[in-house]
PDB file of C-alpha atoms in Angstrom:
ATOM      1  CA  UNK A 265      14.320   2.327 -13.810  1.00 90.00           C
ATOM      2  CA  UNK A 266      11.736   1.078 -11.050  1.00 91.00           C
ATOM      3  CA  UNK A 267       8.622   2.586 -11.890  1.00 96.00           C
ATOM      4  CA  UNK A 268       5.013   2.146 -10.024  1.00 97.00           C
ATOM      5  CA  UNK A 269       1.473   2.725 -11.209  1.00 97.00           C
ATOM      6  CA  UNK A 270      -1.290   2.462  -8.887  1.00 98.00           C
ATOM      7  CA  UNK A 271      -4.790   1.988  -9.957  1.00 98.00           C
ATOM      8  CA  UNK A 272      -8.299   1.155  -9.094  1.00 98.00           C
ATOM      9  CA  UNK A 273      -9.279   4.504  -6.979  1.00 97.00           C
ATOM     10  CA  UNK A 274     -12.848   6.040  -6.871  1.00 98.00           C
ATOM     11  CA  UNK A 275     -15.840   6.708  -5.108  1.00 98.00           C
ATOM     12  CA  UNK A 276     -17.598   3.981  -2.904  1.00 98.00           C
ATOM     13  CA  UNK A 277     -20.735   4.156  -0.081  1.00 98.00           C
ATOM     14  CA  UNK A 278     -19.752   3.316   3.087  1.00 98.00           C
ATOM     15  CA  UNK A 279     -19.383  -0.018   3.954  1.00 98.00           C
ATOM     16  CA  UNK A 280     -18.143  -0.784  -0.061  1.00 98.00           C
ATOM     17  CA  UNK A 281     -15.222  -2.483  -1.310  1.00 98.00           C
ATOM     18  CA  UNK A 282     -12.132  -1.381  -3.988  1.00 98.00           C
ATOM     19  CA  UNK A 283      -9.165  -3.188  -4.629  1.00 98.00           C
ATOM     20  CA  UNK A 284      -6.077  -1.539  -5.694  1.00 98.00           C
ATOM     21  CA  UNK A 285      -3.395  -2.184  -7.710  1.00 98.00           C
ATOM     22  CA  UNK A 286      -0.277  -1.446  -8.286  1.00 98.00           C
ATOM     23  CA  UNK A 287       1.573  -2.319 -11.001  1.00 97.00           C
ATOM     24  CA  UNK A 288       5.497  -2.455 -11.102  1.00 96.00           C
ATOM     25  CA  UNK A 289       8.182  -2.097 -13.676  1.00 94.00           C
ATOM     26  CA  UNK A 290      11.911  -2.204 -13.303  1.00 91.00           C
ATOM     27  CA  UNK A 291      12.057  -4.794 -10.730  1.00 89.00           C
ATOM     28  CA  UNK A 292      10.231  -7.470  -9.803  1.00 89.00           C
ATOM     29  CA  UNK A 293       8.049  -6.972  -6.928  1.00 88.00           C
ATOM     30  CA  UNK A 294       8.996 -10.376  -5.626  1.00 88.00           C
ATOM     31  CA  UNK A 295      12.329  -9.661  -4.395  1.00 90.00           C
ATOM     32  CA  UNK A 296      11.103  -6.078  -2.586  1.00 91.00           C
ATOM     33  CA  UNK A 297       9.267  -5.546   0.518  1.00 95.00           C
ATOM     34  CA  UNK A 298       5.933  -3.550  -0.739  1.00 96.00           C
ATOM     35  CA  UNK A 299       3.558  -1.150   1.202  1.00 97.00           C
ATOM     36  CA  UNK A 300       0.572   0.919   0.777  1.00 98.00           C
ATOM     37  CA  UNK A 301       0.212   4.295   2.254  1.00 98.00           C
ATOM     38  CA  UNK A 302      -2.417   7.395   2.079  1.00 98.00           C
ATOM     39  CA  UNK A 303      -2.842  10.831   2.952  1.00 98.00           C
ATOM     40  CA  UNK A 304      -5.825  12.968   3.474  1.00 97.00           C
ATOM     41  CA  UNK A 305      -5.619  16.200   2.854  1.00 94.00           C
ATOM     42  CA  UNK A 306      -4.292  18.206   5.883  1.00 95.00           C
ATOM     43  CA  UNK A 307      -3.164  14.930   7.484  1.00 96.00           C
ATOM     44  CA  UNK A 308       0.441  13.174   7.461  1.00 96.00           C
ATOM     45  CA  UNK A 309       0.892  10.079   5.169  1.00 97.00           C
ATOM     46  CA  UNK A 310       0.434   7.175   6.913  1.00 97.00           C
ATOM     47  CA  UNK A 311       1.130   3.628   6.238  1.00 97.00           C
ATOM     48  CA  UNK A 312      -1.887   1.241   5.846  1.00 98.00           C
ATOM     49  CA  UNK A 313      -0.281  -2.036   5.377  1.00 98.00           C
ATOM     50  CA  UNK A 314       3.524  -3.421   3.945  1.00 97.00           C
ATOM     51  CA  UNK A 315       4.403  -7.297   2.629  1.00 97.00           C
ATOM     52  CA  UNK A 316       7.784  -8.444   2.835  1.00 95.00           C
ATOM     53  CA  UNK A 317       9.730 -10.223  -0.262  1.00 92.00           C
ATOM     54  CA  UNK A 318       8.829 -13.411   2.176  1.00 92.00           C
ATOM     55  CA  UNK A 319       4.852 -13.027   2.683  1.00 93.00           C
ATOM     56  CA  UNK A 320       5.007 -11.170   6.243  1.00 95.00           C
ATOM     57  CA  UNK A 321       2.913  -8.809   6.183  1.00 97.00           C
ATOM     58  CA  UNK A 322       2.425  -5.362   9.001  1.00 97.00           C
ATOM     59  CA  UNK A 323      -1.119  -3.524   9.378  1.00 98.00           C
ATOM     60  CA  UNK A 324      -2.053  -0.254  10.938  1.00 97.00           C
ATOM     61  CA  UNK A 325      -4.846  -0.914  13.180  1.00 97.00           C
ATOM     62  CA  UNK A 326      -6.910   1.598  11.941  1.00 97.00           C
ATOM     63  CA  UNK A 327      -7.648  -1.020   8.787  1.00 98.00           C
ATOM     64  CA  UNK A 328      -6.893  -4.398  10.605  1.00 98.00           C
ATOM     65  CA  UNK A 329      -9.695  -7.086   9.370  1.00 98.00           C
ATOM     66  CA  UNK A 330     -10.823  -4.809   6.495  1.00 98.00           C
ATOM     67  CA  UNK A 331      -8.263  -4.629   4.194  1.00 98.00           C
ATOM     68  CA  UNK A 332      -6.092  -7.296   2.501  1.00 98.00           C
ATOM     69  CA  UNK A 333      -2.365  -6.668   1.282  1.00 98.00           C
ATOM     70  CA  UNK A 334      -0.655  -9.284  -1.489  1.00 97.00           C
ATOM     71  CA  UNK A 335       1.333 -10.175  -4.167  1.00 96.00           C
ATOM     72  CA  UNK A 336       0.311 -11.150  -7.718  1.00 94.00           C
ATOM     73  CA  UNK A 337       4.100 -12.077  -8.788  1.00 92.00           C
ATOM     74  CA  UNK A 338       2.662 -13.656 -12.028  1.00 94.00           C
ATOM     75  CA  UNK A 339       1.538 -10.192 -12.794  1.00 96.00           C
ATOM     76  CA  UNK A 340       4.242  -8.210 -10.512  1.00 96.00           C
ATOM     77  CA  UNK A 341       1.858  -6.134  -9.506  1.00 97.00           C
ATOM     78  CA  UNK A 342       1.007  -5.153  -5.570  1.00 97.00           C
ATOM     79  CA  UNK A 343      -2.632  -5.731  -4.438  1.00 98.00           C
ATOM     80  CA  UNK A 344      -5.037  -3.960  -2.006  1.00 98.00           C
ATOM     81  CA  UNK A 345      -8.056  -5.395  -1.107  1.00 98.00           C
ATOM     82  CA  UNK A 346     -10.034  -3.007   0.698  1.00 98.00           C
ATOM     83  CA  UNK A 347     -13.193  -4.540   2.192  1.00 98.00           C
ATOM     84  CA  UNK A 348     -16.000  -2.115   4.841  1.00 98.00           C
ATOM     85  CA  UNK A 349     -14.560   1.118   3.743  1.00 98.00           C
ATOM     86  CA  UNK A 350     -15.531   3.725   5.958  1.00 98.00           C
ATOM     87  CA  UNK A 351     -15.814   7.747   5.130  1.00 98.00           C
ATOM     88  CA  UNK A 352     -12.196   7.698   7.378  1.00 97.00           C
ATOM     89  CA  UNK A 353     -10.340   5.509   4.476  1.00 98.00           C
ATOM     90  CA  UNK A 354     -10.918   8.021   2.119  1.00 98.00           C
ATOM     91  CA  UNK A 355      -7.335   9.561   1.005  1.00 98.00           C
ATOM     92  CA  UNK A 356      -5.301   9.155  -1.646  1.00 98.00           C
ATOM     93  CA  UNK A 357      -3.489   5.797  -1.688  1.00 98.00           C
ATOM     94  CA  UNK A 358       0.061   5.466  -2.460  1.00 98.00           C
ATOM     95  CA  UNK A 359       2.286   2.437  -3.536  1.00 97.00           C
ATOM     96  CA  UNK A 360       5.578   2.148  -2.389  1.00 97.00           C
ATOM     97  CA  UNK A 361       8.646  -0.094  -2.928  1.00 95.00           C
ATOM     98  CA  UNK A 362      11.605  -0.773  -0.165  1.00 93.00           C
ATOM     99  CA  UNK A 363      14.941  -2.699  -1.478  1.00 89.00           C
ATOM    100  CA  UNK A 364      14.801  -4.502   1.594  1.00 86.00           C
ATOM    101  CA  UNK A 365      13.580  -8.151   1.875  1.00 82.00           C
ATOM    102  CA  UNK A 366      12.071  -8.165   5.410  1.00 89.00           C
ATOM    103  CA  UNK A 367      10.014  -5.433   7.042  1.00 89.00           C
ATOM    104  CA  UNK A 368      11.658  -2.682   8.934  1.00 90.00           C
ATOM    105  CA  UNK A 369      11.029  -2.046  12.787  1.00 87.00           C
ATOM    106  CA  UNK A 370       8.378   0.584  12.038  1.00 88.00           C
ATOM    107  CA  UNK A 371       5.943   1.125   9.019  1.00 90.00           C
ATOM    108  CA  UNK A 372       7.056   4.403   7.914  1.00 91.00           C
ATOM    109  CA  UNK A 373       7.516   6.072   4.962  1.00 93.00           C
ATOM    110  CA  UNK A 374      11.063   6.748   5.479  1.00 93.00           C
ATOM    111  CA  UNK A 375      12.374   2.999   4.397  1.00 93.00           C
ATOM    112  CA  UNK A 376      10.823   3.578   0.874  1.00 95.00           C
ATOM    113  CA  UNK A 377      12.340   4.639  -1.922  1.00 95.00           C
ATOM    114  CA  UNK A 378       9.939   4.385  -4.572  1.00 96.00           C
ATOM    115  CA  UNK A 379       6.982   5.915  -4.810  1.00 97.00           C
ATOM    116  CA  UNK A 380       3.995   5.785  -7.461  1.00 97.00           C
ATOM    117  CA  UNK A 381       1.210   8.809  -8.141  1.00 97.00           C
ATOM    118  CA  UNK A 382      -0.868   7.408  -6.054  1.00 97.00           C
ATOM    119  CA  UNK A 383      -4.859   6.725  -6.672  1.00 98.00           C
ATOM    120  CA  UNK A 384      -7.964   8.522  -4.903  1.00 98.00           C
ATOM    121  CA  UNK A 385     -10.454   6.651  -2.773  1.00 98.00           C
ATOM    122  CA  UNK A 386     -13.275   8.505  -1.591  1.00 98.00           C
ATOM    123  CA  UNK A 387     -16.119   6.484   0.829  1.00 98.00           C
ATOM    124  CA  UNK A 388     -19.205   8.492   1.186  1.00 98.00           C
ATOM    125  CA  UNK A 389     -21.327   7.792   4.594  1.00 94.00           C
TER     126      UNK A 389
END
C-alpha cells in the first residue's frame, strides 16, 4: 500500500526558508515521477514543482529560482527546498506520487494518484 507523509510545515517571515519532506512507503520513490502541490484556502490546488523517475524536473513560475525539488532515494523520501518565501507561498503543501516514469504534458493534479495529508506553510510579511 503506497503511503505518503509530508513534513516540515510552519510559520516563517518573509523572505525565510523551509524544506519539506515527504516521506514514502510502499514503493520506492525512485521508480515514480513525484510532485509537490498546495492550496490556499479559497484557491484551486496548484502544482509547484514535479521530478521525474529520471531527474527532469517541471516548475510553476510563480516559484522558479526559489524553490528546489529532489530526491533522497537513500531515504525514499521527496524533498522541497523552499528558499525567499513570500506571504503568497503560504498554503498547505501536498505530496503526490504518479506511476509514470517521465513527466506528463501538463503539471496537474489529475496524473496523480497518490496523495499525502499534506503540511501547512504560512510566510508572514
Amino acid at each position: 500500500q503506497v503511503q505518503l507523509a509530508e513534513s516540515g510545515g510552519g510559520s516563517v517571515q518573509a523572505g525565510g526558508s523551509l524544506r519539506l519532506s515527504c516521506a514514502a512507503s510502499g514503493y520506492t520513490v525512485s521508480t515514480y515521477s513525484m510532485g509537490w502541490f498546495r492550496q490556499a484556502p479559497g484557491k484551486e490546488r496548484e502544482g509547484v514543482a514535479e521530478i521525474s523517475k529520471f531527474g527532469s524536473t517541471r516548475y510553476a513560475d510563480s516559484v522558479k529560482g526559489r524553490f528546489t525539488i529532489s530526491k533522497d532515494n537513500a531515504k525514499n523520501t521527496l524533498i522541497l527546498q523552499m528558499n525567499s518565501l513570500k506571504p503568497e507561498d503560504s498554503a498547505m503543501y501536498y505530496c503526490a506520487a504518479d506511476p509514470y516514469y517521465e513527466l506528463r504534458a501538463t503539471m496537474t493534479q489529475e496524473w496523480y494518484t497518490y496523495w499525502g495529508q499534506g503540511t501547512q506553510v504560512t510566510v508572514s510579511s
